[in-house]
Amino acid sequence: MPDITRIASSLLEKLPLAVMMADVSGQVIYANACASRLTGYDPADREEKWLGRLFPEPMRPTGTPAAWDAHIAPPGAACGATRNGSSATLRRRDGLGLPVRLWREGVDWDGVPYELITFQDRTEEEQAREDGAISALIMQATDRGILVLDPQYRITHANRAVASLLGMTVDALRHAPFGTLLSGAESDIGTLRQFRRQLSLRTGFELDVHTRGPQGTDLWLRCAVTPHFGDDGALADIIVILHDITHDRQLRDLQRDVVEALTDQFSLREMLDFMCRRIELIAPDCMAVVMLSTGAILHAGGHGALPMPVLQAFEGLEASTAGGACGTAIATAEEVVIPDFSQETRWAALRDVAAQQGLAAEWAVPIILRNGDVAGSFSLYFRTPGQPDRWHRRIVNACVHLAMLAVEQQRSRESIIRLSYTDRLTGLPNRAWLHRRMAELAARPPVVPLSVLIIDLDRFRKIVQALGQGRADQLLLELADRLRHGIVGRDVLIRTEGDEFVVLTEESSADITLLAERIIHNLEEPLSVDGIPVSLSGSIGISTPDDGQDMEERLRQAYTALAQAKKAGRCCYRFFHPSMNRQADDHVILASALREAIADNRLTLVYQPQVDLRTGALHGVEALSRWNDPVLGMVSPGRFIPVAEETGQIRELGIWSLRVACEQMADWIARGIKVPTVSVNLSAIQFQDPELVAQLGAILHQTGVPPERLIVELTETAMIENFDQTLATATAIRNLGIGLSMDDFGTGYSSLSNLAGLPISEVKIDRSFMNGFGSTGNVRQVVTAIIRIGHTLGMTVIAEGVEEAEQCNQLRAIGCDVIQGYYFGRPMDTAALDTWISERRVEPVPVA
């Protein structure tokens, strides 16, 4: 054995290369530190270190016996030299294999042959090789396209998936610029610009690219771009992973367009037709149809290119298992797949029609609404047998949801229309429905002319006061049911408002008489509300067709006849005839003329000043309606206001007055004319209108008038008739910032508790108290009491009808705040009032 100390040296021990020496038997007699570390053997473990154990396979030289495997080498066995190194596996002491690069050399030591073995750990090299092989495998096997670009954006590597997507060869892509992927559209330059801009940020990003596939088809690719940089910070290469998102884009575009159609209020049929055609565009191997179920009967809701004979075969079928795949999907609320009509045993007639039109398969999916109802089915038909694939399912899943939204929108739209034209209490058609029907009849008159009956209950307001609104509504509900059962044929019963009903009938004059008498009789039969018997009566105005009459005129004639029935003592009916217009008093004539005057904006407002007694300054003005009719001449408010209230025109008149007064106030503000407030009278009827507060807010918004510059005047009648409703309306008006005035106080029968409960800002003493008003007497005491009550409640007190200086002095003496009347000024038009304001001297009214 050689002297090991002569072999071992500090140089060998420091080498990063493993060095061992073995004798001819294969026993290792020397191993440096690196070899000991790699093999896991301690340097003292000589007995266990054999080359056959360390290198069981590669250490067998060609033509050499396998003596090393038994750790015995034949004497004089020669070891072949391995000069260039070979790959081998080192079997470590712990049994693990370690890949190494191995060099072997035979040496002679003092005439004895030995083997010098050197080896190097190649774990990292092997791992890199495996990683490269796996990367190459992944790059070629994945269905995602992978590109590698150089710093000049040229393609250096491309896998088969990219070539397949683009319909090109890998060789054709190599060295091509990145722009080769683009579609050739105008948007390409923007895409390239965005690509370069994102790369300059030196981080990964995603970019959607529009390109062309095989046969020039549109193709959208999502590019996940990752730039790699060298140690010097320069761009080395760019990895681009491509994913085909064409279907995603197509489906997203379809959904977007359908949602836009929903927003644009397309009809349900237009919506579903559009959806089916778009489906056939992105899935040309199928044909789409939506079948809806109305009253359990099938009908086409929308379709694309499906042949008409197939659609016609479904019309009128029940939405049941007898109605083909569509009807079955609706009846069972489950999808139905027919992969091959020729193998299907159900629905023979439908199968035959489908086969005649070249259809081979069908897939039907139920359209289930959010409330659980099945509204219809969505079907795809195919010309070749088979099951729907994943793309078809994605399309239908999205479109079934959109169809559900479209159906629900249509139902909501129909519900809104139904509610808009339906009386909420009785469920009967309402006045809006009557106006729409009248417009339809004006455009397309019926074959059989219609007659109009207007039914108005007598003294129903007193019944409301006695029973309360809740019981009165119950009474109207039962009455409506009784009237509904009293009409026949195609007659239509309408509740226009309150206690007024209208009947449109095709009956002859003789039959209308019987109908009117039957209604009068039905009204006389007592009704029971919460066990309380209530007797009613009603008056009826009737208008029958005449040549050249439209429905609007016929309705006016019926109102004229109704007025005549009420004048005749109520509880009766009257037919309109031309002599009525000549015999009726000016009340009826004014009703018709007033309606036209309001519609044509022929009324005007004048303004009467209100003056502060203490300062003499203008406190505000009251707006008063005036009507100068070209035929009737000047009509006083005392004549046309009651007519407006009785005919229901007072609402239109009140809103017109509010709008005109606010427009005038806006003009004064713009011109710098100091008019602090404008007061507008509203009737008790308007205070029962639930739309009043919203209308006031809209007028203020439109005119830009501050709410504190407007005062609304109400009468005591509003409190008497329905205090709760009046209180709610008055509170809402005050919450808007609008002032509230009690007009004509002292002439009604309202209680002081009601007055105290209302948010009134001012109270007006009726002009009737100025007759007989003096320094002493009962009238003065009453006026004094009113002023004190008003001041106690924190209200401004205004006296109306003041015409004399003495009245001013006495009112000033007892503490009245403001006066209004001829003493300071009559009602004036705006030009006269502007002059009055500019010319008058402001000074307090002296106390006599």
XYZ file of C-alpha atoms in Angstrom, residues 1-10 12 21 30 109-110:
15
model
C 0.000 0.000 0.000
C 1.292 3.485 -0.800
C 1.938 6.026 1.850
C -1.334 8.049 1.961
C 0.352 11.011 3.482
C 2.395 11.322 0.344
C -0.818 11.385 -1.728
C -2.804 13.743 0.437
C -1.758 17.299 0.301
C -3.325 20.580 1.277
C -5.941 18.152 -2.999
C -7.733 6.629 -5.560
C -7.878 7.765 -0.606
C 2.539 3.887 -7.981
C 5.844 2.187 -7.160
